[in-house]
PDB file of C-alpha atoms in Angstrom:
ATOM      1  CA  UNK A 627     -96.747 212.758  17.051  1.00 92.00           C
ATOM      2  CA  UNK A 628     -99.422 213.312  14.124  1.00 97.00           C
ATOM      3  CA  UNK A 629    -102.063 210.540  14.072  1.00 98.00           C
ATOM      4  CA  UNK A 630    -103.062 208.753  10.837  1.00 98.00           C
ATOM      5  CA  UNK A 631    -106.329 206.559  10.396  1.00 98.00           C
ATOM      6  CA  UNK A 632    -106.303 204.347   7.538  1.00 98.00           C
ATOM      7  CA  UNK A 633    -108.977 202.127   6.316  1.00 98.00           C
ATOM      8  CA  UNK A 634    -108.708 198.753   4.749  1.00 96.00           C
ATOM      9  CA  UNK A 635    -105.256 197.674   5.977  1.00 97.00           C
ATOM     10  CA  UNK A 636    -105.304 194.474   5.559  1.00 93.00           C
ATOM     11  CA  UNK A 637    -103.086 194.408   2.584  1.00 92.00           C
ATOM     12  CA  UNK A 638    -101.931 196.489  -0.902  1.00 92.00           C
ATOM     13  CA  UNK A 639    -102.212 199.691  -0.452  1.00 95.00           C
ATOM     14  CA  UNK A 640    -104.032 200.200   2.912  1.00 96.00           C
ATOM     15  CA  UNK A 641    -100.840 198.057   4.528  1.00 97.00           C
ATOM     16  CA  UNK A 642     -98.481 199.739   2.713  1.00 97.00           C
ATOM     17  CA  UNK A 643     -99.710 202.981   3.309  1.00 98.00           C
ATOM     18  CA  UNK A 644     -99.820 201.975   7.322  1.00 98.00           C
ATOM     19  CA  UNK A 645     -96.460 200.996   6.817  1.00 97.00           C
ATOM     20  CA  UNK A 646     -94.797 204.256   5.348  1.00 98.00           C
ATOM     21  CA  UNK A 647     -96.820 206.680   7.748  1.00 98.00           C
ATOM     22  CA  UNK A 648     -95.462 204.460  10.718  1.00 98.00           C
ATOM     23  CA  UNK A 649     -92.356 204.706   9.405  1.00 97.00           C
ATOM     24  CA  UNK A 650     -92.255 208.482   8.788  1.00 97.00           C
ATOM     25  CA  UNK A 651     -93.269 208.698  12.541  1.00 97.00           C
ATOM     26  CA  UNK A 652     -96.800 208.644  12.556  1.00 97.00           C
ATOM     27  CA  UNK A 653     -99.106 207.317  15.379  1.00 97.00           C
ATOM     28  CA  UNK A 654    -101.204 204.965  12.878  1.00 97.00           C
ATOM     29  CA  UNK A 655    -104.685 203.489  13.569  1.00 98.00           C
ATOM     30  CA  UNK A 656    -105.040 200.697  10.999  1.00 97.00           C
ATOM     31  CA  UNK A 657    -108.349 199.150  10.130  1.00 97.00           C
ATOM     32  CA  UNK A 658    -109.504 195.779   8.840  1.00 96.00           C
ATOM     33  CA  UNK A 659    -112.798 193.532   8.976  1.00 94.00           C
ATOM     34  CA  UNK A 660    -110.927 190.213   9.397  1.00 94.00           C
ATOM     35  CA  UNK A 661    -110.087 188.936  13.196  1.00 95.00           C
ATOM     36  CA  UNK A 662    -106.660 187.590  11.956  1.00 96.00           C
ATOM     37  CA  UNK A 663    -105.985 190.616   9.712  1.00 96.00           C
ATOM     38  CA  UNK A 664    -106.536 192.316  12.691  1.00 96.00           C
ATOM     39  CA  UNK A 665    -104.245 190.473  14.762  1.00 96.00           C
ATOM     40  CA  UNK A 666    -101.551 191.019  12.228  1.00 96.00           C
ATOM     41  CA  UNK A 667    -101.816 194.756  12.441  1.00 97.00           C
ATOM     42  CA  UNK A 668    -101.484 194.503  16.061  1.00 94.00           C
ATOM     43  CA  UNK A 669     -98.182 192.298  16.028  1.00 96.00           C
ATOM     44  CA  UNK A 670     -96.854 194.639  13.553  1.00 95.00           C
ATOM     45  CA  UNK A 671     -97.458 197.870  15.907  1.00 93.00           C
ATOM     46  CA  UNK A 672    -100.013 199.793  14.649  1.00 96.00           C
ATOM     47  CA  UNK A 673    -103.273 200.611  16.817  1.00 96.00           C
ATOM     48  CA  UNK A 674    -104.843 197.904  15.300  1.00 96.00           C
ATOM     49  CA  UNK A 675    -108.884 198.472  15.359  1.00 96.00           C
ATOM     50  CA  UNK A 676    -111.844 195.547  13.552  1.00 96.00           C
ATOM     51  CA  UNK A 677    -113.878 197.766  11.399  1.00 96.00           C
ATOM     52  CA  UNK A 678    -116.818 197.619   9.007  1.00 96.00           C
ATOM     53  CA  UNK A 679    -116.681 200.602   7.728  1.00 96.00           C
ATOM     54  CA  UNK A 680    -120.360 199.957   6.816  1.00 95.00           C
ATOM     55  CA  UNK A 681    -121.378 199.648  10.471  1.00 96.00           C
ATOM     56  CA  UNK A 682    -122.138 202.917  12.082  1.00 95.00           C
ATOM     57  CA  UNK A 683    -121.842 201.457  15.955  1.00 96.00           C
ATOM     58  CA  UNK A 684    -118.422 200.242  15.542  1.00 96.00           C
ATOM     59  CA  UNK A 685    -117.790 203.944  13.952  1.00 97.00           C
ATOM     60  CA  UNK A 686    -119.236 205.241  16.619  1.00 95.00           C
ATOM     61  CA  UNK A 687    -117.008 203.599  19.443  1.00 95.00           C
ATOM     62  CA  UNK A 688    -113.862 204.325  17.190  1.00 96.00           C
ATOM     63  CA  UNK A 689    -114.527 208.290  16.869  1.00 96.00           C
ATOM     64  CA  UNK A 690    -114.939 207.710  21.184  1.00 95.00           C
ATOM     65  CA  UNK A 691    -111.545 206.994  21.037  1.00 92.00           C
ATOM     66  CA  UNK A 692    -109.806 209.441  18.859  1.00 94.00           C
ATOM     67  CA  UNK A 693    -109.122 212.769  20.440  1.00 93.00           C
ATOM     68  CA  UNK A 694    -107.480 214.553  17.572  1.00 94.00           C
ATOM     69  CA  UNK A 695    -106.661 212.904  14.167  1.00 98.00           C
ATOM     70  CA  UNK A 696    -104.322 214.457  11.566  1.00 98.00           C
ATOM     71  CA  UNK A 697    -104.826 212.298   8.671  1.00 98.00           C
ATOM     72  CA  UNK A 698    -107.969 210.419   7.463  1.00 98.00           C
ATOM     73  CA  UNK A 699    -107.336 207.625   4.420  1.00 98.00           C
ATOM     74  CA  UNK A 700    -110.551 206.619   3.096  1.00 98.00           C
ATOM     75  CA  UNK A 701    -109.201 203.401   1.424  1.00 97.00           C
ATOM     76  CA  UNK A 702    -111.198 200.758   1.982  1.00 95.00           C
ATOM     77  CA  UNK A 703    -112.882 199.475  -1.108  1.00 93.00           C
ATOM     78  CA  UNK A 704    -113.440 196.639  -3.445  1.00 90.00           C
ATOM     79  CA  UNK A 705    -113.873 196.060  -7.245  1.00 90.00           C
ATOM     80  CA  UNK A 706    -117.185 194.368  -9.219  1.00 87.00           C
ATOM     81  CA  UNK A 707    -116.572 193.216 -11.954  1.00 91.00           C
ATOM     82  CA  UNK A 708    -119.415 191.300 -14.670  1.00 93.00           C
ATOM     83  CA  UNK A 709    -121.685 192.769 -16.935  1.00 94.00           C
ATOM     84  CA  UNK A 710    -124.017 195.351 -15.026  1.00 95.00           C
ATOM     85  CA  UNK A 711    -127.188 193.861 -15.930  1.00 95.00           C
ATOM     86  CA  UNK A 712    -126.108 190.448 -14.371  1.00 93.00           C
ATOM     87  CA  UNK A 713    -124.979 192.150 -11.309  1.00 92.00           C
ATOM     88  CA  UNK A 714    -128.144 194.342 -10.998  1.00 94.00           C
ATOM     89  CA  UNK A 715    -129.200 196.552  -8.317  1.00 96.00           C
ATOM     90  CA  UNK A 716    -128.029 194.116  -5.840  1.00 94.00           C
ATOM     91  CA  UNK A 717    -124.715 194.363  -7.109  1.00 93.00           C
ATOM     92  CA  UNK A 718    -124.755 197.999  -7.547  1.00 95.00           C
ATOM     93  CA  UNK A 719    -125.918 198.366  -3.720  1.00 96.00           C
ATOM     94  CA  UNK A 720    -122.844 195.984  -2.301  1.00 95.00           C
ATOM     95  CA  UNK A 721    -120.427 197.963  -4.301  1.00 95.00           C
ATOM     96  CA  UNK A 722    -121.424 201.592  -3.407  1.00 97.00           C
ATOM     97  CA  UNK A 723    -121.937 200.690   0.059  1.00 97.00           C
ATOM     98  CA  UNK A 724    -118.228 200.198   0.761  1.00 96.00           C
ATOM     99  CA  UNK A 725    -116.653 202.111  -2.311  1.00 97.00           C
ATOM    100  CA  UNK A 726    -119.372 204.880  -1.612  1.00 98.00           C
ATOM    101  CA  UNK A 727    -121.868 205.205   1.518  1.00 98.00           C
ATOM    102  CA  UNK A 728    -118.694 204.254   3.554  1.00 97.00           C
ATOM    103  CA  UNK A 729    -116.632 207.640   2.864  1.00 98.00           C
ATOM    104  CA  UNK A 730    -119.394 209.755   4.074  1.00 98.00           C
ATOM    105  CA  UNK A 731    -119.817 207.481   7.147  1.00 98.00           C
ATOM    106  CA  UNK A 732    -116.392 207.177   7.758  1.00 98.00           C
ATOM    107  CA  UNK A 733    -115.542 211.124   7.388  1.00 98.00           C
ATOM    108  CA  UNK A 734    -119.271 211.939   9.281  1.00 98.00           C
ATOM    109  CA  UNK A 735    -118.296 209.688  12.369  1.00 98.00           C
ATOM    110  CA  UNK A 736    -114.195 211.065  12.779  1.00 98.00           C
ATOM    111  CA  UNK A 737    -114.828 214.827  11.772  1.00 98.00           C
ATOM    112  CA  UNK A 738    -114.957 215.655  15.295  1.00 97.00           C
ATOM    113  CA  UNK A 739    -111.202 214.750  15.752  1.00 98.00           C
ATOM    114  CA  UNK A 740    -110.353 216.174  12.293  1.00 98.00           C
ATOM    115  CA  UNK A 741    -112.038 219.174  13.284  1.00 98.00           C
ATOM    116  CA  UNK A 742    -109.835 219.806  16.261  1.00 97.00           C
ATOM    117  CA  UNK A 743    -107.039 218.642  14.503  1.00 97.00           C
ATOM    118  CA  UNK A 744    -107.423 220.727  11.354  1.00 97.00           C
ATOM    119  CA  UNK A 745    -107.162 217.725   9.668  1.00 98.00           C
ATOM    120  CA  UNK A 746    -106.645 216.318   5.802  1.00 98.00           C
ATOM    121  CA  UNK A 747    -109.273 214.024   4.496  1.00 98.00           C
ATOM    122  CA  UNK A 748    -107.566 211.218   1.938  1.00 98.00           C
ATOM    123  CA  UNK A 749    -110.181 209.702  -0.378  1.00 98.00           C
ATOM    124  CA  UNK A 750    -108.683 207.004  -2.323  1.00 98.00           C
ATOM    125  CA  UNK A 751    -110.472 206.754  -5.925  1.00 97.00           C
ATOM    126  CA  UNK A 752    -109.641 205.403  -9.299  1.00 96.00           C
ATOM    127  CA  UNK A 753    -108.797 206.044 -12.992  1.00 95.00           C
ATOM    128  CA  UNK A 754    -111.618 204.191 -13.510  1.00 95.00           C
ATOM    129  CA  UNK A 755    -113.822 206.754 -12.451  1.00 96.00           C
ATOM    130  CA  UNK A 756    -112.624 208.791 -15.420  1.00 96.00           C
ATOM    131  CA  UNK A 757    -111.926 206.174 -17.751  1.00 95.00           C
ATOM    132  CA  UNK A 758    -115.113 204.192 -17.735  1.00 96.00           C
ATOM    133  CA  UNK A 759    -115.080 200.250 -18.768  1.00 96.00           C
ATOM    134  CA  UNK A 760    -116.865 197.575 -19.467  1.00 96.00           C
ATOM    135  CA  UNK A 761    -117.793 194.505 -17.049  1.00 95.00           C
ATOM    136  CA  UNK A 762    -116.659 197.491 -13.891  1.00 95.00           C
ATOM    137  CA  UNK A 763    -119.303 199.461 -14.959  1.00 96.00           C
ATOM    138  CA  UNK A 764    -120.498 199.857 -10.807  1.00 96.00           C
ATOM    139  CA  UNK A 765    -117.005 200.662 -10.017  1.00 96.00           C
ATOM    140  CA  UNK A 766    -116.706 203.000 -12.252  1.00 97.00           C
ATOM    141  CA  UNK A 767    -119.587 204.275 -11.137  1.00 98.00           C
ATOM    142  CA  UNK A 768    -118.766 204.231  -7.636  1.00 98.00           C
ATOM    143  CA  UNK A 769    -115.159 205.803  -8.239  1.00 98.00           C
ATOM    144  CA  UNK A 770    -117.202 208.583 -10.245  1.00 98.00           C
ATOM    145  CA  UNK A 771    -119.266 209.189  -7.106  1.00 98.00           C
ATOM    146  CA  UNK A 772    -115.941 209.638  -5.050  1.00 98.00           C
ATOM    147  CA  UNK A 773    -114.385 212.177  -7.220  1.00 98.00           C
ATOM    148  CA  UNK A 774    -117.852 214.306  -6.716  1.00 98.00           C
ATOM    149  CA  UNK A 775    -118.289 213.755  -2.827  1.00 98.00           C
ATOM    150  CA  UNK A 776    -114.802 214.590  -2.680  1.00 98.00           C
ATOM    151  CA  UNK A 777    -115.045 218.133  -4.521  1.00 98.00           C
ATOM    152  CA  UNK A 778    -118.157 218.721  -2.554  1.00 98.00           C
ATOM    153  CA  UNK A 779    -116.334 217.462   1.432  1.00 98.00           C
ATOM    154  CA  UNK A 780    -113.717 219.836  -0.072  1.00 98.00           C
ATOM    155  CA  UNK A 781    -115.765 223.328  -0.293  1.00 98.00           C
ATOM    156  CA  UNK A 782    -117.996 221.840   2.859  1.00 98.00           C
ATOM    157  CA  UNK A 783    -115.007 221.552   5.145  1.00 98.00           C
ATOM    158  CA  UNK A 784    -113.110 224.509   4.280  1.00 98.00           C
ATOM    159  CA  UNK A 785    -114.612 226.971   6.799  1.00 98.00           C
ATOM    160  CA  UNK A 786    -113.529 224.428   9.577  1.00 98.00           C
ATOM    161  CA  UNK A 787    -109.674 223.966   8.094  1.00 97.00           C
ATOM    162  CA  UNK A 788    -109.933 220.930   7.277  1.00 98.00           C
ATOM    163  CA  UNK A 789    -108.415 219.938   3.858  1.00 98.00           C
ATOM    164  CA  UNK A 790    -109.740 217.337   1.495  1.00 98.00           C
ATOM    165  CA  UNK A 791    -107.727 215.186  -1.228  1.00 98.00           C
ATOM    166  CA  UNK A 792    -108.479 212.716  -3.877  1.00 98.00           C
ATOM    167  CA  UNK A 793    -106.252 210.280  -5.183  1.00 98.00           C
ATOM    168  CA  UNK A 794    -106.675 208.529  -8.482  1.00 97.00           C
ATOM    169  CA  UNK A 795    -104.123 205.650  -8.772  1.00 95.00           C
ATOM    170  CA  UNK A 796    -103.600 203.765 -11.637  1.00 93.00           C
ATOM    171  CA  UNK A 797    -102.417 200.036 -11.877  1.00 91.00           C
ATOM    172  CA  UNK A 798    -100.791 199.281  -8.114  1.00 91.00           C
ATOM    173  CA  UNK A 799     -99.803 195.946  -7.556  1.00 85.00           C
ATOM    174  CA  UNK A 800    -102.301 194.481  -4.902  1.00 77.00           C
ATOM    175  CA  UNK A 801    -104.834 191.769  -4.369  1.00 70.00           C
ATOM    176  CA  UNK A 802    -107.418 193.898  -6.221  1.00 69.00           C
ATOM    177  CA  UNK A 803    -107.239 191.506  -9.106  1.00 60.00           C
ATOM    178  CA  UNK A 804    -107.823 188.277  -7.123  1.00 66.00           C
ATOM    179  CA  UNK A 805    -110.519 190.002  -5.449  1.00 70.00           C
ATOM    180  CA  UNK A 806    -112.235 191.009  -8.778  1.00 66.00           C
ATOM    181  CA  UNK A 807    -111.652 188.218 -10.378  1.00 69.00           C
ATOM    182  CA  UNK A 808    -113.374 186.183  -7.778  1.00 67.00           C
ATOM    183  CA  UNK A 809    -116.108 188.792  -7.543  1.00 71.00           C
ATOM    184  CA  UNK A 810    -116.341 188.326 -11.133  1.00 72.00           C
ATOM    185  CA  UNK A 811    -116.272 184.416 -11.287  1.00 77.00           C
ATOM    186  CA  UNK A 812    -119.250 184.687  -8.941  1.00 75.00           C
ATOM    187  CA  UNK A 813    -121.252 186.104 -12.262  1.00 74.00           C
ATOM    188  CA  UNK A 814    -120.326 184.345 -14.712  1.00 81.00           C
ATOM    189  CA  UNK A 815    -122.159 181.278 -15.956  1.00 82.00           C
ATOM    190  CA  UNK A 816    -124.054 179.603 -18.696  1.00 87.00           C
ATOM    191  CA  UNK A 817    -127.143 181.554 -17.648  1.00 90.00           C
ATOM    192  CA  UNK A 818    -125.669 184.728 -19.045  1.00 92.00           C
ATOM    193  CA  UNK A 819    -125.882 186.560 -22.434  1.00 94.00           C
ATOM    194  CA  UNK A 820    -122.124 187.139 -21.873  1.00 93.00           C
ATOM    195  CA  UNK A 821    -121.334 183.843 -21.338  1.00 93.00           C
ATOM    196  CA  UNK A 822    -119.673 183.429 -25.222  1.00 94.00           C
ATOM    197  CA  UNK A 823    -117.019 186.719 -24.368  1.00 93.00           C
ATOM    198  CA  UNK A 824    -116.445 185.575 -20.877  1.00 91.00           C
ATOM    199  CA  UNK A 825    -112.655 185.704 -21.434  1.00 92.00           C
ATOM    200  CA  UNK A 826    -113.273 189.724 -21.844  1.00 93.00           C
ATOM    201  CA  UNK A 827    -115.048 189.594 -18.176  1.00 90.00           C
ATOM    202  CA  UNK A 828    -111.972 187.951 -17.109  1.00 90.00           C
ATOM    203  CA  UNK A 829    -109.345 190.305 -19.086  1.00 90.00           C
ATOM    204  CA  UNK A 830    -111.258 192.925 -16.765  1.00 91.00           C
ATOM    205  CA  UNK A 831    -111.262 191.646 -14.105  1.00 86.00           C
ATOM    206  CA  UNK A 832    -107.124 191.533 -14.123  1.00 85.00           C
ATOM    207  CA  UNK A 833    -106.552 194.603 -16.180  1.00 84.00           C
ATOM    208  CA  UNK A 834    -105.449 196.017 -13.014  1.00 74.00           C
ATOM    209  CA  UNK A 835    -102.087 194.170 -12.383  1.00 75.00           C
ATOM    210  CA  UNK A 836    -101.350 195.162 -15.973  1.00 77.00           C
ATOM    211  CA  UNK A 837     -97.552 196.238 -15.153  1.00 82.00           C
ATOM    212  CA  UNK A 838     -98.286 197.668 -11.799  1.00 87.00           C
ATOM    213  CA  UNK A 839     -96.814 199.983  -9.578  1.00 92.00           C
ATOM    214  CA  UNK A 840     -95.862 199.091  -6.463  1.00 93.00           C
ATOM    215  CA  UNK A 841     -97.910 199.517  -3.633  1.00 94.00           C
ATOM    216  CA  UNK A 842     -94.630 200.873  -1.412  1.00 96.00           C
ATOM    217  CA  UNK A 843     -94.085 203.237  -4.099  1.00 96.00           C
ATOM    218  CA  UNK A 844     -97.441 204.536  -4.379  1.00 96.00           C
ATOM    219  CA  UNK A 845     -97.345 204.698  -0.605  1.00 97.00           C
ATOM    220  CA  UNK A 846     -94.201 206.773  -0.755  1.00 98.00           C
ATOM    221  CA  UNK A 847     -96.070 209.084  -3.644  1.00 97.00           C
ATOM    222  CA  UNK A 848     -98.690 209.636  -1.074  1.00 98.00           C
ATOM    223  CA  UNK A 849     -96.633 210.683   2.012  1.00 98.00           C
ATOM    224  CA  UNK A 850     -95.037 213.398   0.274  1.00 98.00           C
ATOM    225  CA  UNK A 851     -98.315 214.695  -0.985  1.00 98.00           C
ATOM    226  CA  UNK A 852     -99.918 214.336   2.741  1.00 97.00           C
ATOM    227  CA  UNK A 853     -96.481 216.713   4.241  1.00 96.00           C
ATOM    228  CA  UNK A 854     -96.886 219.362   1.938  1.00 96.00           C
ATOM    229  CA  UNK A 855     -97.855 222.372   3.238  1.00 91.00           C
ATOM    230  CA  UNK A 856    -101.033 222.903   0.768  1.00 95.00           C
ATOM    231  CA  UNK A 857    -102.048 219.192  -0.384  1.00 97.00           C
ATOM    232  CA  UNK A 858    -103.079 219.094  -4.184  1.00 97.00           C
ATOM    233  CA  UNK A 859    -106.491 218.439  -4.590  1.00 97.00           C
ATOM    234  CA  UNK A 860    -106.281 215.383  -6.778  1.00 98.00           C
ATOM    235  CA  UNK A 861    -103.395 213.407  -6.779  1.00 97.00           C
ATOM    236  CA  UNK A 862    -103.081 210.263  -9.897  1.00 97.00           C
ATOM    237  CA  UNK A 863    -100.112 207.998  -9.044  1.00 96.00           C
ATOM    238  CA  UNK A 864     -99.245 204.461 -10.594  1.00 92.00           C
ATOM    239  CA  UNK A 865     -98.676 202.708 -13.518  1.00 91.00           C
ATOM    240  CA  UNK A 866    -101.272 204.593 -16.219  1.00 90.00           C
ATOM    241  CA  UNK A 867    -102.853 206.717 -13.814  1.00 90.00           C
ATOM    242  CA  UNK A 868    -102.094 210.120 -15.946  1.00 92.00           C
ATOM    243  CA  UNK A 869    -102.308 208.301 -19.683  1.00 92.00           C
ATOM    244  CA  UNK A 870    -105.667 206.463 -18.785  1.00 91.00           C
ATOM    245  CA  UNK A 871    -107.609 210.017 -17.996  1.00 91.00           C
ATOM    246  CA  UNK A 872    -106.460 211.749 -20.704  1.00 92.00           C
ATOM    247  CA  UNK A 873    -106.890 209.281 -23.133  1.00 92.00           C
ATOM    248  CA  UNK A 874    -111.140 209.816 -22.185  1.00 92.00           C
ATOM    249  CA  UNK A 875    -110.282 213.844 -22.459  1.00 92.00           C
ATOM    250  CA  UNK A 876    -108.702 213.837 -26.042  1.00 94.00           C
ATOM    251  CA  UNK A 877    -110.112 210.473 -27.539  1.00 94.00           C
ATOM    252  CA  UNK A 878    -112.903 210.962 -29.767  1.00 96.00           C
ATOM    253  CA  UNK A 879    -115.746 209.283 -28.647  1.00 95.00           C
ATOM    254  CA  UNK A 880    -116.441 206.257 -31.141  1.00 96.00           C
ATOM    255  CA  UNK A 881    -113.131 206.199 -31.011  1.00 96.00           C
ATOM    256  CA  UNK A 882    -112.174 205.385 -27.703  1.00 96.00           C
ATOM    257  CA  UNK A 883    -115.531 203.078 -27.362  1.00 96.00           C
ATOM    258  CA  UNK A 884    -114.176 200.754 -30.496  1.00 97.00           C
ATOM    259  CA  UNK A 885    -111.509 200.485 -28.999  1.00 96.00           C
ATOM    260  CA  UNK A 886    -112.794 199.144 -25.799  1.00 96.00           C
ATOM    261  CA  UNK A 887    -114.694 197.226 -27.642  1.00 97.00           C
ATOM    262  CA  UNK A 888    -111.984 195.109 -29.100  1.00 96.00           C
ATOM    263  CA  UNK A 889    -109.987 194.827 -26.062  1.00 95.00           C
ATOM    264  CA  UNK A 890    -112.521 193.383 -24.154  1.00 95.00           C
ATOM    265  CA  UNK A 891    -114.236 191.029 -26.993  1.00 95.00           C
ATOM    266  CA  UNK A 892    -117.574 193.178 -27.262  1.00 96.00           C
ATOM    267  CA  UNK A 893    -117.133 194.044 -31.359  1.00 94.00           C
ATOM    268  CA  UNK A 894    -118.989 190.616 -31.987  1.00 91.00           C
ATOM    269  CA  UNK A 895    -122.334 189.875 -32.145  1.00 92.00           C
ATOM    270  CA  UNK A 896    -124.210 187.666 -29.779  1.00 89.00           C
TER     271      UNK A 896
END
């Protein structure tokens, strides 16, 4: 039985994905910070495991337990949303930590079992990291940053067979929008330059559920990538995923920037 490790399982994607794998007969080790989320995974079958991905201990005692591992899904993540400059380098940090730091830690700590196993690396990115916005300017960033570790983990691994992929998904229906809307609520306030466009923060902030795929279907998407003999090395699934990337290839600059501009109530002045 081929073993999976997913991270951030607690729902959208990361469940789903733990869900399909198990399904398609994988042993799955499913990952989440929360006790109850935890808990959850448990009842539901999986090798349930509490894990900060940020916390190289607990990766330490979870790499003593794998043997051999087939499958590695860097998912774990979160969205910050606001106007950079209000977020500052505090912000930046928080976000690249998880969306960033955490795939090298993560992939550092279980190459030993991927190693034996001849493994596949899954790092989950974004459109976003192509198709950069305002008010997610640091996870755009941060999505940026995965698509480069990725190509570089991808020539690094090779001489030990073990594969590396990067998936780009577009809109997938999830709790991402909650999430960065309350990440971005946490921002704004009176205090801030911004304050007279919040509603464009907010339009941000849920410009990810904008008809979304589902997060079964993107699941499935995935699964038949993972079983093919050669994985691609970048994979877009979801609602936009292929559009949004090649509007920032073919768009004229000013073009493309105005607008952005307009969608998110920046072509005023304040």
């Amino acid at each position: 039985m081929p073993t999976a490790l997913i991270t951030g399982c607690s729902s959208g994607i990361g469940r789903a994905l733990a869900d399909v794998l198990k399904n398609a007969g994988y042993q799955v080790w499913a990952t989440a910070r929360k006790t109850e989320d935890v808990a959850a995974l448990n009842a539901a079958g999986f090798k349930a495991v509490q894990l900060d991905v940020n916390d190289s201990a607990a990766l330490e005692r979870l790499a003593a337990g794998l043997e051999e591992l087939d499958v590695l899904i860097n998912n774990a993540g979160y969205g910050a949303m606001g106007p950079l400059l209000d977020g500052g380098v505090e912000a930046m940090q928080r976000q690249f930590e998880t969306n960033v730091f955490a795939v090298v830690g993560v992939t550092r700590a279980l190459f030993p079992a991927l190693r034996r196993s001849k493994g596949l690396v899954v790092n989950i990115g974004s459109v976003s990291g192509v198709l950069v916005t305002p008010f997610a300017g640091a996870y755009c960033a941060s999505k940026a940053a995965v698509h480069a570790l990725s190509d570089a983990l991808r020539l690094e691994l090779a001489p030990f067979g073990v594969q590396v992929m990067e998936v780009q998904p577009g809109a997938i229906a999830s709790s991402f929008a909650k999430n960065a809307t309350h990440e971005a609520e946490q921002l704004i306030g009176e205090h801030s330059p911004w304050w007279p466009i919040r509603e464009g923060i907010r339009a941000r902030a849920k410009a990810s559920q904008d008809n979304p795929t589902s997060a079964t279907d993107f699941a499935h998407g995935l699964l038949k990538a993972i079983q093919q003999s050669k994985p691609p090395r970048l994979l877009r699934l979801g609602n936009g995923s292929r559009v949004l990337p090649l509007m920032s290839w073919l768009l004229p600059k000013g073009l493309l920037e105005s607008g952005l501009k307009k969608r998110f109530g920046l072509d005023t002045k304040l």
